[in-house]
PDB file of C-alpha atoms in Angstrom:
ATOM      1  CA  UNK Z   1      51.179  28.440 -18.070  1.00  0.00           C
ATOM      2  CA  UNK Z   2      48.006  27.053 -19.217  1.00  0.00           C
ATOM      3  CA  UNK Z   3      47.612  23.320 -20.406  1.00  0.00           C
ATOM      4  CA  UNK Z   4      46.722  23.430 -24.004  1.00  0.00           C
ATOM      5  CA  UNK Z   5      43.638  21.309 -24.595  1.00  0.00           C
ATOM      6  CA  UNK Z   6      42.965  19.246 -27.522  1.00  0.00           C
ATOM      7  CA  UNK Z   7      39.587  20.086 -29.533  1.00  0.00           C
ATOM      8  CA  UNK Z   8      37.121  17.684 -29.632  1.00  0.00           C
ATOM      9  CA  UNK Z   9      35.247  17.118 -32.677  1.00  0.00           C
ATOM     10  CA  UNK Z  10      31.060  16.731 -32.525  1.00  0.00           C
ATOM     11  CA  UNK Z  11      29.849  13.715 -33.021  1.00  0.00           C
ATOM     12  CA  UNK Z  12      27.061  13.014 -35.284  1.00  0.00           C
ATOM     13  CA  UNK Z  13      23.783  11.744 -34.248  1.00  0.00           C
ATOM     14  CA  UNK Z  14      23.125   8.059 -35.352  1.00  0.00           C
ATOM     15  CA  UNK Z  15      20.124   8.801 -38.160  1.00  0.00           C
ATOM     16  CA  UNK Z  16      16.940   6.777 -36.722  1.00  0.00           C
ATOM     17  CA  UNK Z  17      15.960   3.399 -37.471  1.00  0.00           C
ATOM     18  CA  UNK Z  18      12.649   3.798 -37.292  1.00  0.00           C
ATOM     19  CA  UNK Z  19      10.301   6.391 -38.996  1.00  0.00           C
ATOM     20  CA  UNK Z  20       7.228   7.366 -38.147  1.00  0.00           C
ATOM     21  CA  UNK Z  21       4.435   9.672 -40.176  1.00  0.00           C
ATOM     22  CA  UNK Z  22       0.903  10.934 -39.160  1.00  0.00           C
ATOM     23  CA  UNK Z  23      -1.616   9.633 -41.952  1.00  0.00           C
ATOM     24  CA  UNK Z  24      -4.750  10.839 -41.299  1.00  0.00           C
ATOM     25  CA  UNK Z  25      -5.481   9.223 -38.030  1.00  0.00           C
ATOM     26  CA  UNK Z  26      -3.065   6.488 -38.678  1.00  0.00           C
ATOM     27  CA  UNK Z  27       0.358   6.021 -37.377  1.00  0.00           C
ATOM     28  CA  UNK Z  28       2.608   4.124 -39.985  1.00  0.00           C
ATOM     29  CA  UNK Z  29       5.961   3.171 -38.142  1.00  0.00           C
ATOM     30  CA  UNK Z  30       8.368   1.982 -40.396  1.00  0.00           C
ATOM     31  CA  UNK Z  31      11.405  -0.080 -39.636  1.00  0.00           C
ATOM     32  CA  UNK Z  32      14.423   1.605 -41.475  1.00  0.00           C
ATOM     33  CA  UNK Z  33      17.621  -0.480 -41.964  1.00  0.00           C
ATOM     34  CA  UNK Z  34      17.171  -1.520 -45.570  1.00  0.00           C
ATOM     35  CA  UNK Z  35      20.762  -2.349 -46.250  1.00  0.00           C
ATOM     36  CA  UNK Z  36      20.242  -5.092 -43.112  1.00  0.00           C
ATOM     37  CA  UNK Z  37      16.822  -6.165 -44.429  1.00  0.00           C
ATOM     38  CA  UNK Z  38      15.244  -4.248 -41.369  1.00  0.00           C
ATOM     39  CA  UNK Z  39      16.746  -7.237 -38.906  1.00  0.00           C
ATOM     40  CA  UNK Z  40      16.095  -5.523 -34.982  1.00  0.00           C
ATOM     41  CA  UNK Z  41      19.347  -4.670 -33.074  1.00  0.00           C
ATOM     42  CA  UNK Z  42      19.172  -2.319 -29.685  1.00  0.00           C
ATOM     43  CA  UNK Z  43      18.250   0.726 -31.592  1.00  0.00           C
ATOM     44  CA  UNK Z  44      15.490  -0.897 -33.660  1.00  0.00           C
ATOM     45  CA  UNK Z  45      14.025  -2.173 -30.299  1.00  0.00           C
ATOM     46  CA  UNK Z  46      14.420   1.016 -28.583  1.00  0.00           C
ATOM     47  CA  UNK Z  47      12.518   3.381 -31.798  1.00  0.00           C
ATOM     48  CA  UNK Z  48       9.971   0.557 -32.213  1.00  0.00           C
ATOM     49  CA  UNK Z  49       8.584   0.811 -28.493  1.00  0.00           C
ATOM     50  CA  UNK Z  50       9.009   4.433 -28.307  1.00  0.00           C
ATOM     51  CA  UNK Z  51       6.928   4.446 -31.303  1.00  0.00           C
ATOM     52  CA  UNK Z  52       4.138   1.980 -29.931  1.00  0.00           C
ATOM     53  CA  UNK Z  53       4.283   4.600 -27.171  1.00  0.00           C
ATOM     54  CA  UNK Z  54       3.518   7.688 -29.256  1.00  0.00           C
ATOM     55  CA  UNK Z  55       0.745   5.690 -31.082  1.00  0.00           C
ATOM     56  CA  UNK Z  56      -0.945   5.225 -27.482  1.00  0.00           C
ATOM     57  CA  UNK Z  57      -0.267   8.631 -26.279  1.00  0.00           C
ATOM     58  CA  UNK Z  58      -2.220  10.803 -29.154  1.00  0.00           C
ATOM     59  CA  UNK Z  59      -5.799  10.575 -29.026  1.00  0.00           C
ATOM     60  CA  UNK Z  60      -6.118  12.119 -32.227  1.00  0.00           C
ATOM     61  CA  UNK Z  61      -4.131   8.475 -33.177  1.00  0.00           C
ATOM     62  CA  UNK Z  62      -6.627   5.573 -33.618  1.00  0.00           C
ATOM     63  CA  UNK Z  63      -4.733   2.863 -35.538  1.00  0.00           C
ATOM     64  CA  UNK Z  64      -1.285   1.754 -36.223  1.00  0.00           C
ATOM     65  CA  UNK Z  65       0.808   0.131 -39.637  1.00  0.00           C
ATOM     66  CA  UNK Z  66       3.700  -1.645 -39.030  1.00  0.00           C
ATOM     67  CA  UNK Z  67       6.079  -1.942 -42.142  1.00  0.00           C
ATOM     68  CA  UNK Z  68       9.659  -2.511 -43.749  1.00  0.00           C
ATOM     69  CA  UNK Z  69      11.946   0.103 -45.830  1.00  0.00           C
ATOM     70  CA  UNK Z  70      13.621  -1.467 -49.215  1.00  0.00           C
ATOM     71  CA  UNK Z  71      10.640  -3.502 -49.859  1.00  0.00           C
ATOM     72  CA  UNK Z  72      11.405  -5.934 -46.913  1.00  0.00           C
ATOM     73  CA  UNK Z  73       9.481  -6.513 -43.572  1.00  0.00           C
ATOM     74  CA  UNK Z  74      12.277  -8.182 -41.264  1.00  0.00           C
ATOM     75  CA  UNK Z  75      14.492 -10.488 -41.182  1.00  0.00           C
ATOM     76  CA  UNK Z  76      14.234 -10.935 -37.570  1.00  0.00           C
ATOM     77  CA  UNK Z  77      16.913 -10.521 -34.993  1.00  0.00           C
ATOM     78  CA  UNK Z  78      20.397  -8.826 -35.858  1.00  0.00           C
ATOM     79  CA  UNK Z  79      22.802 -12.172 -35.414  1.00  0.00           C
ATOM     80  CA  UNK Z  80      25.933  -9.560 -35.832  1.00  0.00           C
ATOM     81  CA  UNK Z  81      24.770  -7.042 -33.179  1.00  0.00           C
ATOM     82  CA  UNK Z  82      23.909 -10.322 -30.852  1.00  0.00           C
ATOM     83  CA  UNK Z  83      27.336 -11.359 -31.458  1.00  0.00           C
ATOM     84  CA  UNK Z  84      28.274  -8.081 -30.054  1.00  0.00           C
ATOM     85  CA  UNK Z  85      26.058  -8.315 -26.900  1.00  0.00           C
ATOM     86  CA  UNK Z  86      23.276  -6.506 -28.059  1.00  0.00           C
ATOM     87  CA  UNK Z  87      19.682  -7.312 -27.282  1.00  0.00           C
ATOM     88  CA  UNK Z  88      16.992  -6.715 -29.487  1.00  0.00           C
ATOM     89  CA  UNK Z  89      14.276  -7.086 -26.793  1.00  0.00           C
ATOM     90  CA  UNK Z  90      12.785  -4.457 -24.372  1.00  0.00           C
ATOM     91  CA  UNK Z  91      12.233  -5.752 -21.046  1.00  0.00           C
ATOM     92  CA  UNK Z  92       8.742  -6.126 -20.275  1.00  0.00           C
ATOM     93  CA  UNK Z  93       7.992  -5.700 -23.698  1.00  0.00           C
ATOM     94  CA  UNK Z  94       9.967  -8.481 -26.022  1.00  0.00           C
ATOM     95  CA  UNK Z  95      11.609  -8.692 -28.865  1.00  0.00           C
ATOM     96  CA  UNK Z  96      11.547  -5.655 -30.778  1.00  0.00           C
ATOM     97  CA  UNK Z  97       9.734  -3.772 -28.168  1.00  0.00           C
ATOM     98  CA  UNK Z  98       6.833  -5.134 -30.025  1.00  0.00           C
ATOM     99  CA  UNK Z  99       6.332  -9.129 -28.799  1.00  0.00           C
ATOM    100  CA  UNK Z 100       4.750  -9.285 -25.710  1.00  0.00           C
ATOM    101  CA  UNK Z 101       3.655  -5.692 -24.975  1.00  0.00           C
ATOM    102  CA  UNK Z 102       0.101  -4.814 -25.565  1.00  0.00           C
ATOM    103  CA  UNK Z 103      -0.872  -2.134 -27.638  1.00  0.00           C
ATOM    104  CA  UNK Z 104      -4.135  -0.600 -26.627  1.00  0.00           C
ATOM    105  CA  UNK Z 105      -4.945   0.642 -30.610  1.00  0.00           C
ATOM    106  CA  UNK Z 106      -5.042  -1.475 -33.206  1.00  0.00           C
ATOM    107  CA  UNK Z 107      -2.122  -2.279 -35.607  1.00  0.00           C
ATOM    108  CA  UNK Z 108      -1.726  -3.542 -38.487  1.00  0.00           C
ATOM    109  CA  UNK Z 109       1.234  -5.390 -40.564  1.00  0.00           C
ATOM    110  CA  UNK Z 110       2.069  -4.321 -43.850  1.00  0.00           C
ATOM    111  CA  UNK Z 111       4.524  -6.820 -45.434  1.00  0.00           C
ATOM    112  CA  UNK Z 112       6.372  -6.690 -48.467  1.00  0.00           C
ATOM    113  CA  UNK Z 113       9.454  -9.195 -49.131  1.00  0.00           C
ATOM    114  CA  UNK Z 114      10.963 -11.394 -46.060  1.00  0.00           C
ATOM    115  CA  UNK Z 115       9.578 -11.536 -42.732  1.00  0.00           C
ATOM    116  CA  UNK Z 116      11.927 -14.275 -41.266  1.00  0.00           C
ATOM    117  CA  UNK Z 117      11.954 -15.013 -37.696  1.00  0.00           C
ATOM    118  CA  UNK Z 118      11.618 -12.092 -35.409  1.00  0.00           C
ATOM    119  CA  UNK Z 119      10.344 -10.531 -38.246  1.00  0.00           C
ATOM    120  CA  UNK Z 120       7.364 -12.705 -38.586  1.00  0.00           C
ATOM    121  CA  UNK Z 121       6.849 -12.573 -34.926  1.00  0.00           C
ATOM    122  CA  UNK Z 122       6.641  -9.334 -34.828  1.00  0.00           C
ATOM    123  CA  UNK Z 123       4.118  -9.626 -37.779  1.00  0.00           C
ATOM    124  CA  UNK Z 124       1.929 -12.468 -35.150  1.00  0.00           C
ATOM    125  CA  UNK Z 125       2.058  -9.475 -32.432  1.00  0.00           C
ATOM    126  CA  UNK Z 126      -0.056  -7.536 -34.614  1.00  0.00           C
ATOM    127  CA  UNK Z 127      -4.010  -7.734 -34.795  1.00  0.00           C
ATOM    128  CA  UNK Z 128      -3.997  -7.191 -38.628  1.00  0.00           C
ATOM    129  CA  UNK Z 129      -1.666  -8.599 -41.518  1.00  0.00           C
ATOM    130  CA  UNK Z 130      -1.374  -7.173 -45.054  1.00  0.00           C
ATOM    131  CA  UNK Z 131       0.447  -8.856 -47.326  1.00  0.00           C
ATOM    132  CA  UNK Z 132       1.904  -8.802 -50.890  1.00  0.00           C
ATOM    133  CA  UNK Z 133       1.675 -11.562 -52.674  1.00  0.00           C
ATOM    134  CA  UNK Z 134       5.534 -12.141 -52.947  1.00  0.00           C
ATOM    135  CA  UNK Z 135       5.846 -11.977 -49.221  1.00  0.00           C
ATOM    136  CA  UNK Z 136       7.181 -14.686 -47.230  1.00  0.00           C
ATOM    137  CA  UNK Z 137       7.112 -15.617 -43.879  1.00  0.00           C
ATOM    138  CA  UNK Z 138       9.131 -18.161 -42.023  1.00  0.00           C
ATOM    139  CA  UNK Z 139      10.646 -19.276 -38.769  1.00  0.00           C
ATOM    140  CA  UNK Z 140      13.517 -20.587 -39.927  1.00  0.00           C
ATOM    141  CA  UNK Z 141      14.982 -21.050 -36.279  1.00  0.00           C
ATOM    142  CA  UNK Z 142      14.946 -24.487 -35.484  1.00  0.00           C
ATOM    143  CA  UNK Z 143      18.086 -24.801 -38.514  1.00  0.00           C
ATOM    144  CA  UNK Z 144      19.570 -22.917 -36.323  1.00  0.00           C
ATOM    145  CA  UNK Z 145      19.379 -25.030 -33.151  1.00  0.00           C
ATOM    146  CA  UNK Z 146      16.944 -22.462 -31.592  1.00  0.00           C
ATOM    147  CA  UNK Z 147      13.377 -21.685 -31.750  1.00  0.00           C
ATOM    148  CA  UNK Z 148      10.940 -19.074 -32.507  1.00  0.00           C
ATOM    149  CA  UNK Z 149      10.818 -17.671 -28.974  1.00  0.00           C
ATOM    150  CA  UNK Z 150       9.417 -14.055 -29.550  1.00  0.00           C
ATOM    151  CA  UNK Z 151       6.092 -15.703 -29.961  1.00  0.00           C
ATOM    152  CA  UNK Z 152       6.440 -17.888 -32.961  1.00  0.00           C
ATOM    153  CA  UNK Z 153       6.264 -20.883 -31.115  1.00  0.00           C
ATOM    154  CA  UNK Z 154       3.191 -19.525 -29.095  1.00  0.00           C
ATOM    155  CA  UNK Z 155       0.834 -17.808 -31.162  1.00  0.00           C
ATOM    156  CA  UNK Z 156       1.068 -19.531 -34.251  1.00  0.00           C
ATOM    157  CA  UNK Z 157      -1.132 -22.596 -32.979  1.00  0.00           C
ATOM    158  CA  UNK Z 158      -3.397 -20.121 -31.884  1.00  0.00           C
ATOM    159  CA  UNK Z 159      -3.351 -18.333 -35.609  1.00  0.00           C
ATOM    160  CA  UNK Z 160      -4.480 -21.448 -37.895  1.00  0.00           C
ATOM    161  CA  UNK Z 161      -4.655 -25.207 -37.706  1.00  0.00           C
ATOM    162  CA  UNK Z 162      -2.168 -27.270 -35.383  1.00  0.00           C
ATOM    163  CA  UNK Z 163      -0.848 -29.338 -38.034  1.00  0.00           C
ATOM    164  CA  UNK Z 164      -0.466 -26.546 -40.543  1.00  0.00           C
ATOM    165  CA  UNK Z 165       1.244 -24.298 -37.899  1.00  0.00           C
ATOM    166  CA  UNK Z 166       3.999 -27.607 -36.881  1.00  0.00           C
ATOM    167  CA  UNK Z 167       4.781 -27.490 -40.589  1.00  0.00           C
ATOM    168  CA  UNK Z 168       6.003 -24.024 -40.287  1.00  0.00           C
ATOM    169  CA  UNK Z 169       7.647 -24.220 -37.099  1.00  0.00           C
ATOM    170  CA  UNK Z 170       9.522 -27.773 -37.451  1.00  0.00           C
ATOM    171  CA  UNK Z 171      10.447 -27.528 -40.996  1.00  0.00           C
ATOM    172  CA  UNK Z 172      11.524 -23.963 -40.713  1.00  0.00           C
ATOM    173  CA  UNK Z 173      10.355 -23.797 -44.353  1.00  0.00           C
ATOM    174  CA  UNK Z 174       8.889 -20.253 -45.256  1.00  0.00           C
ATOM    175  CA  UNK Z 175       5.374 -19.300 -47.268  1.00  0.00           C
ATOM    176  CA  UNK Z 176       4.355 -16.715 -49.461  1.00  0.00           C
ATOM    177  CA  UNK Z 177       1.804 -14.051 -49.351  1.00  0.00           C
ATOM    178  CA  UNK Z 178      -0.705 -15.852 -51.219  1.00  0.00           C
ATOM    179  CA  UNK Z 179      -0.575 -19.329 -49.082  1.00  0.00           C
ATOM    180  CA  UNK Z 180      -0.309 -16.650 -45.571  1.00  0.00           C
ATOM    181  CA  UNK Z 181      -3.831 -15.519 -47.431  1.00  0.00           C
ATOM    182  CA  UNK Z 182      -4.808 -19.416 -47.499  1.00  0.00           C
ATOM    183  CA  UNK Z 183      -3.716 -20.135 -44.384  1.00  0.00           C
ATOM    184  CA  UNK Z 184      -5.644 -17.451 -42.722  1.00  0.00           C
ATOM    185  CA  UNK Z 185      -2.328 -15.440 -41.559  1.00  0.00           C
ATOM    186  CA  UNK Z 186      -3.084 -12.693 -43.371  1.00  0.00           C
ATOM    187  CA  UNK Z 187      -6.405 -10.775 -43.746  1.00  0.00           C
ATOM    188  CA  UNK Z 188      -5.401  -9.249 -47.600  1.00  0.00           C
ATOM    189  CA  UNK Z 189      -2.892 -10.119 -49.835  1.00  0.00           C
ATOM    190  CA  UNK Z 190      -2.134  -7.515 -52.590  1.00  0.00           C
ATOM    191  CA  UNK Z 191      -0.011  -7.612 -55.575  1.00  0.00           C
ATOM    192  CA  UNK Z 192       3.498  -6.418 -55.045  1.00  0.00           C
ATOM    193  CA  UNK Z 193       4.039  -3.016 -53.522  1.00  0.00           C
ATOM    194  CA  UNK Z 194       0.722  -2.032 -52.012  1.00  0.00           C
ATOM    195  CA  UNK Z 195       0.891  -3.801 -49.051  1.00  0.00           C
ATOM    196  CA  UNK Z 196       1.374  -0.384 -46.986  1.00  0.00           C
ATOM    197  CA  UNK Z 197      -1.366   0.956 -49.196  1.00  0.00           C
ATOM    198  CA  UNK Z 198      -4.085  -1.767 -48.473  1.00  0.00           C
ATOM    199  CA  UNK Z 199      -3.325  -1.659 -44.740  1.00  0.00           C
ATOM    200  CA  UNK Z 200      -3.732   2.266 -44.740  1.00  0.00           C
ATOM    201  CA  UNK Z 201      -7.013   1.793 -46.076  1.00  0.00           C
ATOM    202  CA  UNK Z 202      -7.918  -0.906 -43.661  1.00  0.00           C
ATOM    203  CA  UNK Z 203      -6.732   1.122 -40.421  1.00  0.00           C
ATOM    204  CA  UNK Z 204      -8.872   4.219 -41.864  1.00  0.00           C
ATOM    205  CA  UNK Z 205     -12.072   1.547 -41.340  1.00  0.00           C
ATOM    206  CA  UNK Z 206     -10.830   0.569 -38.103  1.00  0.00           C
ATOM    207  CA  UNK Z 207     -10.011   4.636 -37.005  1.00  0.00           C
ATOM    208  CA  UNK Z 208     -13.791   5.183 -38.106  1.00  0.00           C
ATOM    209  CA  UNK Z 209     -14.860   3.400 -35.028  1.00  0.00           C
ATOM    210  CA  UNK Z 210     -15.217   3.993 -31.749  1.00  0.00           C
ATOM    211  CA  UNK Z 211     -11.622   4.174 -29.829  1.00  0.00           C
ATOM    212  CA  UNK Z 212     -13.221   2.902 -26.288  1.00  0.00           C
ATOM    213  CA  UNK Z 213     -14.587   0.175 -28.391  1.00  0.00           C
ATOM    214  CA  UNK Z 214     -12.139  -0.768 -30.119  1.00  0.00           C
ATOM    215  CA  UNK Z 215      -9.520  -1.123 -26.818  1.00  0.00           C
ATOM    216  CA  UNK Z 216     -12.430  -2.836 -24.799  1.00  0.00           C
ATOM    217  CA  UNK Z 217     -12.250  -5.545 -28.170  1.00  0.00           C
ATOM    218  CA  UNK Z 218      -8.678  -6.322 -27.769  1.00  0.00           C
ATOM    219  CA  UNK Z 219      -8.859  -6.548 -23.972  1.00  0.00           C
ATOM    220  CA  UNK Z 220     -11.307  -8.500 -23.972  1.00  0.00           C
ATOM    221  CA  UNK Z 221      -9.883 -10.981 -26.821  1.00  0.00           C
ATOM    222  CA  UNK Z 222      -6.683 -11.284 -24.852  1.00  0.00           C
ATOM    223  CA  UNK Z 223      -8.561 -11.744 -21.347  1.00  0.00           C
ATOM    224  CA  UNK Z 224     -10.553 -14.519 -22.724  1.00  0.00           C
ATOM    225  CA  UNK Z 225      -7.711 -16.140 -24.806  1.00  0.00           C
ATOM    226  CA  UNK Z 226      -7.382 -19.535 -22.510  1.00  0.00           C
ATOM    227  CA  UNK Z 227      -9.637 -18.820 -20.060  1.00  0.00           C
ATOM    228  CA  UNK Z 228     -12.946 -20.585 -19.134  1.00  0.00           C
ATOM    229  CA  UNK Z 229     -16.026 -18.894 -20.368  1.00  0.00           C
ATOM    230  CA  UNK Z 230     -16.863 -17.761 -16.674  1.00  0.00           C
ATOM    231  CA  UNK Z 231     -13.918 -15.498 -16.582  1.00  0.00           C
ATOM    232  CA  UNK Z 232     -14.282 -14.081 -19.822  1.00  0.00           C
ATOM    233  CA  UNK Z 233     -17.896 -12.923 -19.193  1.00  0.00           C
ATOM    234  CA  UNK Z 234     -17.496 -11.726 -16.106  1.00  0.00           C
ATOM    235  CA  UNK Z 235     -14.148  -9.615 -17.171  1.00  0.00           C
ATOM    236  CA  UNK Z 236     -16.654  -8.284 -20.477  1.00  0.00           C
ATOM    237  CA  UNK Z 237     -19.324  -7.470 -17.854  1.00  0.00           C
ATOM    238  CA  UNK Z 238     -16.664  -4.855 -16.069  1.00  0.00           C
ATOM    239  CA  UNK Z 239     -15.846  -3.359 -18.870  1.00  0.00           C
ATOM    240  CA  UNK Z 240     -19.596  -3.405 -20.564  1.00  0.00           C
ATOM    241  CA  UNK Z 241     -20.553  -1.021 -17.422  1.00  0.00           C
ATOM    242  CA  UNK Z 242     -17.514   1.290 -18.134  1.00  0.00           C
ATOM    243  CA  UNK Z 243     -18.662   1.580 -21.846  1.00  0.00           C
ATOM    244  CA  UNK Z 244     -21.881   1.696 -21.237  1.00  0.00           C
ATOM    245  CA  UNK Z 245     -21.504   4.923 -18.980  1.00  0.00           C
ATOM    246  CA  UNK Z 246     -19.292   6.770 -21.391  1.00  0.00           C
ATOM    247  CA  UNK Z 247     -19.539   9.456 -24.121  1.00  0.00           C
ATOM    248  CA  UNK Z 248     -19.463   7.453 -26.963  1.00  0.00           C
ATOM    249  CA  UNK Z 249     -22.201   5.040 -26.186  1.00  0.00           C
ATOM    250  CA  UNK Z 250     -24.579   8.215 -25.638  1.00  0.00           C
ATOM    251  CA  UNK Z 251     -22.869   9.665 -29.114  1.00  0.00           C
ATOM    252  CA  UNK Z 252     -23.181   6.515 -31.013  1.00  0.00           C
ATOM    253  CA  UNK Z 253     -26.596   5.660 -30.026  1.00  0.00           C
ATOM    254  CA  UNK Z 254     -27.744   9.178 -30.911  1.00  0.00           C
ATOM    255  CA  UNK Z 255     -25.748   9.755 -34.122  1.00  0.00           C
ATOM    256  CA  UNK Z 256     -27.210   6.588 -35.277  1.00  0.00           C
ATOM    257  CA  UNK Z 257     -30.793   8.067 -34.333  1.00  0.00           C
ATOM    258  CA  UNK Z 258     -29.662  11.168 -35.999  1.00  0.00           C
ATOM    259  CA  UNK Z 259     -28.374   9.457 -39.146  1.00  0.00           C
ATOM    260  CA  UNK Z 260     -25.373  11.368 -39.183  1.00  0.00           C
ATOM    261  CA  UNK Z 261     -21.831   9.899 -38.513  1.00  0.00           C
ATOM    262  CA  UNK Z 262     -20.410   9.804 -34.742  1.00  0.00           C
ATOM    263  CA  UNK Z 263     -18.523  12.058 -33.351  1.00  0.00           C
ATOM    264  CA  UNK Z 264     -16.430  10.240 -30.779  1.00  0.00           C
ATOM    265  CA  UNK Z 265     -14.402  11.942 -28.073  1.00  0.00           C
ATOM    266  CA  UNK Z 266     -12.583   8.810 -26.844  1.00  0.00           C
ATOM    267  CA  UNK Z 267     -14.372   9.396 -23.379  1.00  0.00           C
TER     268      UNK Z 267
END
């Protein structure tokens, strides 16, 4: 006699945390836990970098935007799903999958509402920042008994004046859009809602130039960040020879000639 064997029932796919949609030749990757104020658990990490990876993969891709569902950015790391054991960081690539990678294209911030934390890091780990005026950015960690160790502490010295950067990171005290404008940490504030907007229209610039360029810019940037001038020359020289022999020199050279737009090829 057979055993009789008790039906399972099929599970349901967790819906995604992050969305992503083709813009033109723009990538905007939004973070999609509104009801958690987009704070990064394991999944959020996971999407994120697989994201980043898509955004590197399509040549047809040239720029990145980075934003928040619910009109929020991030509130940084999930404290509930750390209590759990989760870890919102990608080895190799940090907190958020985001945080210490580097993205060959450039990308862009677009934030609306809080970006607290993790959320502002990941914010500082892109090479462009939109924001609306009623943003606000903070690294409230240090009430916490921690610090801002997906990059806060690091890269905001490097982002605007010492002093002005300690204020943020010991008082743990957060600023709006309009003072991240003053301060230099972002490069447009908008009025409420059209952050994602603005920063669509600023990765279109960025897309309409050339994508070998535009990598060589951001290795070289990072190369030279901290080093003495020697080694940042001589890295620029090695890659000056590789653009120099490519297809998009030649193109760019003669569209300009030609007085037509370039073409590039990405080779």
């Amino acid at each position: 006699m057979s055993t009789p064997t008790t039906p399972t029932t099929p599970t349901t796919p967790a819906p995604p945390v992050v969305r992503t949609e083709r813009i033109g030749s723009t990538l905007l990757i939004t973070l999609d836990r509104p009801e958690a104020r987009n704070a990064v658990n394991a999944a959020v990490a996971a999407e994120l970098a697989a994201a980043l990876d898509t955004l590197e993969a399509d040549p047809a891709l040239r720029a990145g935007v980075l934003t928040g569902a619910g009109g929020t950015f991030s509130a940084g790391m999930d404290l509930k799903a750390a209590l759990r054991g989760e870890s919102p960081e990608i080895e190799g690539r940090g907190f958020g999958g985001l945080t210490e990678a580097e993205p060959g294209k450039p990308l862009i911030a677009a934030v609306e509402g809080f970006a607290l934390g993790g959320g502002f890091e990941l914010a500082l780990a892109c090479d462009l920042v939109v924001a609306a005026e009623d943003a606000r950015f903070g690294l409230p960690e240090v009430g916490r008994g921690l610090i801002a160790a997906g990059g806060g502490v690091i890269r905001l010295p490097q982002r605007i004046p010492y002093h002005l950067a300690m204020e943020l990171l010991l008082t743990g005290e957060p600023a709006d859009g309009r003072r991240a404008g003053d301060l230099g940490l972002a490069n447009r504030v908008t009025g409420r809602g059209g952050a994602v907007e603005e920063a669509l229209r600023l990765a279109e610039r960025v897309a309409e130039n050339a994508p070998l360029a535009l990598a060589a810019v951001k290795q070289v940037v990072r190369a030279a960040d901290g080093a003495p001038d020697a080694e940042a020359f001589a890295f620029q020289r090695t890659l000056m020879k590789s653009l120099m022999a490519s297809d998009d020199v030649r193109e760019g050279m003669t569209a300009f000639a030609e007085r037509r737009p370039p073409r590039w090829t990405g080779r």
